[in-house]
Short mmCIF file of C-alpha atoms in Angstrom, two decimals:
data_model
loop_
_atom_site.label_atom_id
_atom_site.label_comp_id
_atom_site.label_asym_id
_atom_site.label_seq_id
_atom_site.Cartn_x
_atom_site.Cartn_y
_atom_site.Cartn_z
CA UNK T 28 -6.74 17.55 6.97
CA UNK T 29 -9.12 15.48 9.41
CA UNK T 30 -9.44 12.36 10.77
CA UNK T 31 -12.32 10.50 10.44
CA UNK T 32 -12.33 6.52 10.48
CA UNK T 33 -8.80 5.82 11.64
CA UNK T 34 -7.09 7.68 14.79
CA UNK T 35 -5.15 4.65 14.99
CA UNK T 36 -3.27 6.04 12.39
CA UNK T 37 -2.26 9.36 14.21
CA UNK T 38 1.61 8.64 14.28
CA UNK T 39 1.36 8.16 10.58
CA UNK T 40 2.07 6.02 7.44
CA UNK T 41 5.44 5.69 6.18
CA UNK T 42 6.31 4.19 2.81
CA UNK T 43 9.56 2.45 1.81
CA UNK T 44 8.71 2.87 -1.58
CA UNK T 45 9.80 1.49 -5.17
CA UNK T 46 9.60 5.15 -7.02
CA UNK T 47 10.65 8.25 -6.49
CA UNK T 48 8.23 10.78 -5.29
CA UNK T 49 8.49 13.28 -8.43
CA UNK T 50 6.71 12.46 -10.65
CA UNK T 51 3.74 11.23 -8.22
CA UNK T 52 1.69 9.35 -10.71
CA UNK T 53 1.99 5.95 -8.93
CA UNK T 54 -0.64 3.40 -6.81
CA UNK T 55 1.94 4.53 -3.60
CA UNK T 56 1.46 8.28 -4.78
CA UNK T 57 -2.45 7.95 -4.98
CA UNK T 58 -2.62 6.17 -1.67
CA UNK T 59 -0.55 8.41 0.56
CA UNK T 60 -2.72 11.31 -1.21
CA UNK T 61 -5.96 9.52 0.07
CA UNK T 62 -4.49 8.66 3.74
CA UNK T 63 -3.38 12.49 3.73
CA UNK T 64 -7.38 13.49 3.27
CA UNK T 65 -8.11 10.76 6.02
CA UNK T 66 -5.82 13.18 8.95
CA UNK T 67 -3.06 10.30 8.38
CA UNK T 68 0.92 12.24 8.17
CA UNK T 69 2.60 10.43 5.23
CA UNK T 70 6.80 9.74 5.22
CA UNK T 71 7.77 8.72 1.94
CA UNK T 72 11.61 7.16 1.59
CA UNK T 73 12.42 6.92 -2.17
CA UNK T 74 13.62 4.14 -4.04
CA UNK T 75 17.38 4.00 -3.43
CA UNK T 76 20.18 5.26 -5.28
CA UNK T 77 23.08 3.08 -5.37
CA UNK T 78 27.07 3.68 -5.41
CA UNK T 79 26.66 4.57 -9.16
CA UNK T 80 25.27 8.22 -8.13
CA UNK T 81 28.82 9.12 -6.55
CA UNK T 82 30.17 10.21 -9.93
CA UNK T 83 27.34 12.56 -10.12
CA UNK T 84 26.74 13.70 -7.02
CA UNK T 85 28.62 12.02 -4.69
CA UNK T 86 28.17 14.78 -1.77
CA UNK T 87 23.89 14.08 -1.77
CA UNK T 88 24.54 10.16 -1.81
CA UNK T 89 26.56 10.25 1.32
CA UNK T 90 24.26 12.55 3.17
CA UNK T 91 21.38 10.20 2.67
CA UNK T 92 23.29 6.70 2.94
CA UNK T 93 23.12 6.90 6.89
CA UNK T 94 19.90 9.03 7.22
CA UNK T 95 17.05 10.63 6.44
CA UNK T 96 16.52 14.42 5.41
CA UNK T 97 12.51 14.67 5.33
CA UNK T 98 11.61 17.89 3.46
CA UNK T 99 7.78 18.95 2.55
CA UNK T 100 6.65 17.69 -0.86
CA UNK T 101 3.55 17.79 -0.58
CA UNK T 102 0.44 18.49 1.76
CA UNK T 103 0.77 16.16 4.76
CA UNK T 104 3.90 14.40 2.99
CA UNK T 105 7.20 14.72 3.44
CA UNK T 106 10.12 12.75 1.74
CA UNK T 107 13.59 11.52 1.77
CA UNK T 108 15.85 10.03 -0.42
CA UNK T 109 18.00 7.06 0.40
CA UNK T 110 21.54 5.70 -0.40
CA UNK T 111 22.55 2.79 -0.66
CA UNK T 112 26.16 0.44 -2.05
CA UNK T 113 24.25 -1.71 -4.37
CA UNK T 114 20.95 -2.89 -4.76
CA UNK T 115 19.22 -5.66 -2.16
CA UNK T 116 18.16 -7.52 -5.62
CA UNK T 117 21.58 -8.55 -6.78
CA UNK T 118 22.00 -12.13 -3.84
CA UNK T 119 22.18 -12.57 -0.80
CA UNK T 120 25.05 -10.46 0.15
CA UNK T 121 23.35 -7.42 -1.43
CA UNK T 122 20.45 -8.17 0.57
CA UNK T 123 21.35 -8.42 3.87
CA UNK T 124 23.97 -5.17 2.94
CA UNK T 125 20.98 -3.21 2.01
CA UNK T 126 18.29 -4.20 4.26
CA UNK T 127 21.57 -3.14 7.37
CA UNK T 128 21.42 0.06 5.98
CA UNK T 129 17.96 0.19 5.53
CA UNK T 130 17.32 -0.53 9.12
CA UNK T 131 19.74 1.51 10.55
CA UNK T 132 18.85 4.27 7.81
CA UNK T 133 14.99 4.07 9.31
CA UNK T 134 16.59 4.01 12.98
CA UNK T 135 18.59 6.95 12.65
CA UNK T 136 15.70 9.21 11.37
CA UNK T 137 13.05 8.49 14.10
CA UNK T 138 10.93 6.42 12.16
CA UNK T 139 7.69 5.34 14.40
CA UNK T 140 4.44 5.30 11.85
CA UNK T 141 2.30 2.82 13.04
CA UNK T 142 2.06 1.32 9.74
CA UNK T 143 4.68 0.57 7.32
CA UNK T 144 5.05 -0.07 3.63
CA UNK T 145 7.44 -2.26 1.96
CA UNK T 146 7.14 -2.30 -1.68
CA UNK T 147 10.56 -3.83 -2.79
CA UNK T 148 11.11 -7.88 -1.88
CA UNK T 149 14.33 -7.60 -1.04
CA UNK T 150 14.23 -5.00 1.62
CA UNK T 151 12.09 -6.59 3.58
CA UNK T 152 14.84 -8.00 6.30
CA UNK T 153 14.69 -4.52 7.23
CA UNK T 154 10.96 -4.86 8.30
CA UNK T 155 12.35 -7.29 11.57
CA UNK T 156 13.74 -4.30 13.28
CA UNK T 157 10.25 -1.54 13.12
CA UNK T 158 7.32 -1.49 15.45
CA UNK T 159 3.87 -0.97 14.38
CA UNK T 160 1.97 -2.78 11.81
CA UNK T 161 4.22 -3.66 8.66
CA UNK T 162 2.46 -4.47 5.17
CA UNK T 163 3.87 -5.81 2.18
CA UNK T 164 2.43 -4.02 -0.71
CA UNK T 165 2.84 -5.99 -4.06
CA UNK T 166 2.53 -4.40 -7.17
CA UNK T 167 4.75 -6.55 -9.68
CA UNK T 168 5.66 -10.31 -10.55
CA UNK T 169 9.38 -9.36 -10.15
CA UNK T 170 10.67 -12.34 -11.15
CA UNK T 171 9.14 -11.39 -14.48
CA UNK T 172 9.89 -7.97 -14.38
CA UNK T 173 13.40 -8.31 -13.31
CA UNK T 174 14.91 -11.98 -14.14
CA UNK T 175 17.92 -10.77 -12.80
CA UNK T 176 16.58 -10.46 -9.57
CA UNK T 177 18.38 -13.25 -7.18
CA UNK T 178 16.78 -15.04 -4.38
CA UNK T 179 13.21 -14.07 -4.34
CA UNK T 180 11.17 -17.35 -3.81
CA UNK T 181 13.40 -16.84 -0.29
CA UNK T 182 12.64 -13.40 0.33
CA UNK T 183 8.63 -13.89 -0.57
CA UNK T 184 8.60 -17.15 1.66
CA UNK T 185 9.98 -14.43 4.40
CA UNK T 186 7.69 -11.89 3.70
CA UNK T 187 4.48 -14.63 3.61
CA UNK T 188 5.76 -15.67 7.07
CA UNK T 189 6.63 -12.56 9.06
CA UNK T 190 3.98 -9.68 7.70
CA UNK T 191 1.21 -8.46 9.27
CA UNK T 192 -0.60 -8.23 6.14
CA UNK T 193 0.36 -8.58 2.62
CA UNK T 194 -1.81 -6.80 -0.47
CA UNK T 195 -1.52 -7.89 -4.38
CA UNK T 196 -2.77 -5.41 -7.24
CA UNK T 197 -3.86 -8.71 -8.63
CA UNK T 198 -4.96 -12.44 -8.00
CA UNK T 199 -2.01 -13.97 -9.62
CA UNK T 200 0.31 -12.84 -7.36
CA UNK T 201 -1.29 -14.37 -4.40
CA UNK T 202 0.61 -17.01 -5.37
CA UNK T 203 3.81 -15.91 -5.17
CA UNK T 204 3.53 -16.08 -0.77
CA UNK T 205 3.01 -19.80 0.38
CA UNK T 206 0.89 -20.29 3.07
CA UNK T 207 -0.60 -17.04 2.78
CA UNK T 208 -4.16 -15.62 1.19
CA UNK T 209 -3.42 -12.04 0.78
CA UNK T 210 -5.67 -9.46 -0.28
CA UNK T 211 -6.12 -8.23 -3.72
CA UNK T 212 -6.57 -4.77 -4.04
CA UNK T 213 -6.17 -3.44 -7.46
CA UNK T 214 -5.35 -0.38 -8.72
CA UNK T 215 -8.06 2.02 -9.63
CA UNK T 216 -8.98 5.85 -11.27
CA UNK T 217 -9.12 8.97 -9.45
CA UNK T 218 -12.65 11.50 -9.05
CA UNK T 219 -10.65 14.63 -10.58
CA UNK T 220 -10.19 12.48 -14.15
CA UNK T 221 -14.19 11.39 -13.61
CA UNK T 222 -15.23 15.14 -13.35
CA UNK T 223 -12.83 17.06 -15.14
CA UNK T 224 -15.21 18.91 -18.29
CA UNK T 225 -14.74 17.13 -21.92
CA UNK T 226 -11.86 19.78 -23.97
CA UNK T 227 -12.52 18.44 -26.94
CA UNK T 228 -13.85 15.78 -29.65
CA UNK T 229 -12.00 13.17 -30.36
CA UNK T 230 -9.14 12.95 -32.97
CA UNK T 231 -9.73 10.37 -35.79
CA UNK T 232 -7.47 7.14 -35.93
CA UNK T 233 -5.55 8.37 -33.18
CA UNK T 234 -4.29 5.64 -30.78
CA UNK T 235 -2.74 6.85 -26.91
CA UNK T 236 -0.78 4.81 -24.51
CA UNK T 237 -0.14 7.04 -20.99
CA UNK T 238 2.11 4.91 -18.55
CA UNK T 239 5.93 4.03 -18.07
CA UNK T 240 7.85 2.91 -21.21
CA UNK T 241 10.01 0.05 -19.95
CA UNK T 242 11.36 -3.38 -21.41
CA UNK T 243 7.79 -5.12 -21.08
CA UNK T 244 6.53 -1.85 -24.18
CA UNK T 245 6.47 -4.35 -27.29
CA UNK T 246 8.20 -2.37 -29.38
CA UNK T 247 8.07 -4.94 -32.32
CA UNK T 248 4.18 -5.33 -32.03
CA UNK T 249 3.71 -1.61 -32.04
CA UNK T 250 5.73 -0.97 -35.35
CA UNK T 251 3.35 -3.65 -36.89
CA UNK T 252 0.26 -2.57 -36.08
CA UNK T 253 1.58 1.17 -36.82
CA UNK T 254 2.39 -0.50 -40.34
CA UNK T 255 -0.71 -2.22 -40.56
CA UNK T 256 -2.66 0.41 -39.91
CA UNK T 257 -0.75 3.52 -42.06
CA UNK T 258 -3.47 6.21 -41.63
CA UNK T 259 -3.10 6.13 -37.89
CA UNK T 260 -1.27 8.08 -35.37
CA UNK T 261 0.16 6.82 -32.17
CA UNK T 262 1.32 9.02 -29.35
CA UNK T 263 3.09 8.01 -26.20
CA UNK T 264 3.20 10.19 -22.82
CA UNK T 265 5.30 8.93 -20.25
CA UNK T 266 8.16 7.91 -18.39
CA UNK T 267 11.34 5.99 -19.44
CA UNK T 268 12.44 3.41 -17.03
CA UNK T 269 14.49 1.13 -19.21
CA UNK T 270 17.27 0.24 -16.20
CA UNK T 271 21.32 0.99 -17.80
CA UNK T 272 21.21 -2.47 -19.08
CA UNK T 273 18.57 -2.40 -21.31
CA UNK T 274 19.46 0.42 -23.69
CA UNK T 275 19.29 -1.48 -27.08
CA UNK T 276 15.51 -1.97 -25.92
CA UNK T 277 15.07 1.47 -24.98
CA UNK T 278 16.89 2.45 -28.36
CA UNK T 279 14.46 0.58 -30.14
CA UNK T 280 11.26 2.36 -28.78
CA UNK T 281 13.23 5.37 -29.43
CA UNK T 282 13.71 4.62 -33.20
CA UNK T 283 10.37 4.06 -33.59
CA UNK T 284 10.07 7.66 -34.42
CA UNK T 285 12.11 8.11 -36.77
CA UNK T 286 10.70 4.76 -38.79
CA UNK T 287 7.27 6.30 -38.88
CA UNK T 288 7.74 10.37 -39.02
CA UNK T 289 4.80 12.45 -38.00
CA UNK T 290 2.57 9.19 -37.11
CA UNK T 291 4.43 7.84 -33.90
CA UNK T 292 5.37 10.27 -31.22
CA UNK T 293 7.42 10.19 -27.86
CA UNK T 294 5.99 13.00 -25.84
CA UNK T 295 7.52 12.62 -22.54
CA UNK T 296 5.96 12.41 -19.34
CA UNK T 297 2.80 13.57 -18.52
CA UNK T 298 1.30 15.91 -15.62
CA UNK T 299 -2.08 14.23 -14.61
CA UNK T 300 -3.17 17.72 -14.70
CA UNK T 301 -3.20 17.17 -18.42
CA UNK T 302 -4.74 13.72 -18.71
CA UNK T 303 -8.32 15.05 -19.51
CA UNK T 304 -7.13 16.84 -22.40
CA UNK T 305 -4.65 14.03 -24.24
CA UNK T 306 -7.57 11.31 -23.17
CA UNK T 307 -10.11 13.12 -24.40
CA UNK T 308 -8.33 13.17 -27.77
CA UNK T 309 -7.93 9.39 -28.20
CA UNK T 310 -9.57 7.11 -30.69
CA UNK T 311 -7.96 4.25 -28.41
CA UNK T 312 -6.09 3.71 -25.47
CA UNK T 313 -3.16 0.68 -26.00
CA UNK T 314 -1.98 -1.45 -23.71
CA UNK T 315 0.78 -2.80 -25.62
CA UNK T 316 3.05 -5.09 -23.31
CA UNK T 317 5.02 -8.35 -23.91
CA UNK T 318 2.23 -10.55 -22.35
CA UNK T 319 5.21 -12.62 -20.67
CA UNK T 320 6.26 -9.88 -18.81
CA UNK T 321 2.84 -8.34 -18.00
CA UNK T 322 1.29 -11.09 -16.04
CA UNK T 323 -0.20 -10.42 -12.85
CA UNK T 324 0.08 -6.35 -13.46
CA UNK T 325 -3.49 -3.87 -12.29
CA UNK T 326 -2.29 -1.33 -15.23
CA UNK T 327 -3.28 2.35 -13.76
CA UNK T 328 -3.79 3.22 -16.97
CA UNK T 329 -6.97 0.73 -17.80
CA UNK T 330 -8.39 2.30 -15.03
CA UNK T 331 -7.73 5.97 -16.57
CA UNK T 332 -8.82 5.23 -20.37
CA UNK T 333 -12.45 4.42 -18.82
CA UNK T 334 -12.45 7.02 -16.66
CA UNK T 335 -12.87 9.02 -19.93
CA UNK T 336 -15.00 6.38 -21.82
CA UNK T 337 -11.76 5.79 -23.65
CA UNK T 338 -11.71 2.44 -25.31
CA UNK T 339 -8.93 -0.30 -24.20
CA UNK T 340 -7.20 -2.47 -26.21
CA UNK T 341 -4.99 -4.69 -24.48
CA UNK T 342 -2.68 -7.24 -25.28
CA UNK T 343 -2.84 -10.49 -23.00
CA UNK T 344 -1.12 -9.78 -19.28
CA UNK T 345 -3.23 -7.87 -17.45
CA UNK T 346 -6.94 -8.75 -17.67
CA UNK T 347 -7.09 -12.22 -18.86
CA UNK T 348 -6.54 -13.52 -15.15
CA UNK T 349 -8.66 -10.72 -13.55
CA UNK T 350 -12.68 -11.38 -12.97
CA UNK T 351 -13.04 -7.43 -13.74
CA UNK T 352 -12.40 -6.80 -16.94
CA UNK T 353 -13.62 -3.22 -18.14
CA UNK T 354 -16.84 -3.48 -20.74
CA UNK T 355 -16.10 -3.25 -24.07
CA UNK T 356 -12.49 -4.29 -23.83
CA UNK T 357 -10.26 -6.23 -26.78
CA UNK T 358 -7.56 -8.75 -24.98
CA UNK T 359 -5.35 -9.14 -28.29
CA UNK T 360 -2.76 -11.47 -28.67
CA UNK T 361 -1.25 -10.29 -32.19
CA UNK T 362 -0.59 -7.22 -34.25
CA UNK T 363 -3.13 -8.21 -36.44
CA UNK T 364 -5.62 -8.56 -33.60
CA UNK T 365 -4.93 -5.24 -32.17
CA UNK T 366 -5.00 -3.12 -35.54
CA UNK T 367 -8.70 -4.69 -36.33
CA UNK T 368 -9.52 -3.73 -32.18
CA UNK T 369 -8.68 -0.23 -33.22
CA UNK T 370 -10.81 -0.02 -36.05
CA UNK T 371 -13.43 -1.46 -34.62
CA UNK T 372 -13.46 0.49 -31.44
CA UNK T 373 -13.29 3.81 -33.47
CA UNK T 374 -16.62 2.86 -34.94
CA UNK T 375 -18.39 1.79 -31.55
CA UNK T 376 -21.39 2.30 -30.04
CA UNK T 377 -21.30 5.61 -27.92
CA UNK T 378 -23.55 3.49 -25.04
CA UNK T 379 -19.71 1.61 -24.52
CA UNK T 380 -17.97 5.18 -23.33
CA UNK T 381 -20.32 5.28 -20.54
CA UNK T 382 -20.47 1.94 -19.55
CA UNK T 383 -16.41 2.47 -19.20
CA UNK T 384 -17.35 5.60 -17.76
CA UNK T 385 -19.42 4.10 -15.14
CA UNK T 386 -16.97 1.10 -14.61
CA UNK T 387 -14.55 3.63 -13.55
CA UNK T 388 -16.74 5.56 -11.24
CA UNK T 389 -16.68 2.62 -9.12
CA UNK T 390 -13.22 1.66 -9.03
CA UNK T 391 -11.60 5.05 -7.62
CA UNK T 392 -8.83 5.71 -5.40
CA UNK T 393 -11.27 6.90 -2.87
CA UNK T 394 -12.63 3.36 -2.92
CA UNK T 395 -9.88 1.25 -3.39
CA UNK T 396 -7.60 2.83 -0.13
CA UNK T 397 -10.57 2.29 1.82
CA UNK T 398 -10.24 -1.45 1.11
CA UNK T 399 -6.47 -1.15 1.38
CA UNK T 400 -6.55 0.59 4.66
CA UNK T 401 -9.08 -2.55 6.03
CA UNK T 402 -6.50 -4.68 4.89
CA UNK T 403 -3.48 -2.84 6.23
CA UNK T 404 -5.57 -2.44 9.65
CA UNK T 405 -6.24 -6.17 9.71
CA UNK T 406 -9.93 -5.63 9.38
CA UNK T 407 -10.19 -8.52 6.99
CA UNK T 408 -13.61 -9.33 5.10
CA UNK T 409 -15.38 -12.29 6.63
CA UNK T 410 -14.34 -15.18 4.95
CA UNK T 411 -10.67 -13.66 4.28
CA UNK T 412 -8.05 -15.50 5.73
CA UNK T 413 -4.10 -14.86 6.42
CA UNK T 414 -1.15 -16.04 8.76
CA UNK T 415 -0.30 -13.09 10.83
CA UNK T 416 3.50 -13.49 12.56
CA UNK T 417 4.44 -10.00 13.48
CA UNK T 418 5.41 -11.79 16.58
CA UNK T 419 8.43 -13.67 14.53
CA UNK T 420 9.08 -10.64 12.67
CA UNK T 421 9.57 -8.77 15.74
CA UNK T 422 11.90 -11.37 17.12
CA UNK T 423 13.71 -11.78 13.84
#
């Protein structure tokens, strides 16, 4: 581990983050990687688990309701989980419950990186109390991905006023912080999936999608497409996030297995060690989300189909918005217009695999934590402006 551009950054980075560390497939995951190969010490505090996890193991959520317990999980990384009664998103009382035993949780276990990372809107109250630079890292439109969410136009208003620097995955959530331009850094690709030998030709009429399965999968446009198009397969590696509420939806995607036998496949989640291999294997990579709920999202896995020359084909959401669009990919707004994508894609050029190829090359995470970390650092681009108030945080 050395340290080459940013000694500032000796004490460390420490992430309040919106995942759990296993599995580490996420942007926060690929960034703390990157700072670790720049000599910058990484503490990670997982998302939180709430009062639920005392009828399963109530003796693990008291120890880490108060604390932290940091343990190794990786080079230069070490991680703790976190407690909590119930989540900040719930109104106002949750908030200001959570974000007090946030703060105190932080307080108690010696936390002094000189930058921080808050990835969850409502625990940002919390931020008032830490030293050092403190960066709001925003990765969703939660009002879309969580309607239930209460009081967030309050809580972004807060963060827009009191960060030192906020970051979006994507333009359209530069909106979402009045009186603040924050910077966009998107999500990108990473030089092991570049590099990695070809195992394989590719499988005819055989569609991927690599990524989370939550409520914003369309289930319903999948099952027409897959009916559509009835001499293709579709398999899907990753994880389920569906929250407890949501089980008819994750149900659904469930059934979808047994409605089309030996053509649609769950496979679980997926090692990146074995992304090469499944990629490799594709006809096309989907993007299949409820466009409603997709709006303003830097998809990881875009980045990943090029990496391997993949095609995309991507339902409205994610790109449409975005001035950097892979080559070669279909936006689709219909079944109908996603099945003809496929078939066209499995009969393109092979020029189009390495423009995607080539695309990716210069989107990695190498790249795009080296714009992050400007951001983070306040080294703005000329011509990039922001309200910094660390000063009001401080005295919050």
């Amino acid at each position: 581990m050395t340290s080459i551009d940013h000694p500032e950054l000796a004490a460390g980075v420490g992430f309040v983050a919106k995942d759990p560390w296993h599995p580490a497939i996420r942007r926060e995951h690929m960034i703390a990687g990157q700072l670790v190969d720049r000599g910058a010490p990484v503490r990670f505090v997982q998302a939180p688990s709430d009062w639920r996890r005392l009828r399963t193991d109530p003796g693990n959520w008291r120890r880490h309701l108060l604390r932290g317990r940091f343990l190794p999980a990786a080079p230069g990384v070490t991680v703790s989980e976190r407690s909590t009664l119930v989540p900040g998103l719930r109104g106002p009382v949750a908030e200001r419950v959570d974000a007090a035993l946030l703060g105190g949780f932080l307080r108690r276990s010696d936390w002094a990186p000189a930058l921080t990372v808050l990835m969850f809107p409502w625990e940002w109250r919390a931020a008032r109390s830490l030293g050092g630079r403190v960066v709001f890292d925003c990765t969703d439109d939660w009002a879309r991905l969580l309607p239930q969410a209460r009081g967030l136009p309050d809580q972004l208003r807060r963060i827009a006023d009191e960060a030192d620097e906020v970051v979006v995955v994507n333009q359209v959530l530069a909106d979402l912080f009045p009186g603040r331009t924050p910077v966009v850094v998107p999500n990108g690709t990473d030089e092991v999936l570049l590099s990695a030998p070809r195992t394989g030709p590719r499988r005819e009429r055989h569609a991927v999608y690599v990524g989370s399965v939550a409520e914003r999968f369309d289930v319903e446009l999948v099952r027409q497409v897959l009916t559509t198009l009835p001499d293709w397969t579709l398999t899907v590696h990753g994880q389920l996030v569906f929250p407890q509420r949501a089980q008819a939806a994750a149900d659904r995607f469930l059934a979808l297995e047994r409605e089309f036998p030996g053509r649609f496949t769950y496979a679980g989640l997926l090692g990146r060690d074995r992304l090469p291999a499944v990629l490799d294997a594709a006809t096309v990579g989907l993007i299949p989300d409820v466009a409603s709920r997709a709006l303003g999202q830097s998809s990881m896995k875009t980045y990943d189909y090029c990496a391997r020359g993949v095609p995309v084909v991507s339902t409205a959401g994610h790109l449409e918005h975005s001035s950097d669009v892979p080559p070669h990919t279909a936006v689709v707004r219909s079944a109908a217009e996603m099945a003809e994508a496929m078939v066209a894609a499995a009969a393109e050029p092979a020029g189009y695999a390495e423009a995607r190829t080539a695309w990716a090359a210069d989107r990695t995470w190498d790249r795009r934590t080296d714009a992050w970390l400007d951001a983070a650092l306040g080294n703005r681009p000329v011509g990039v402006t922001g309200v910094h108030a660390s000063r009001t945080r401080n005295a919050g």
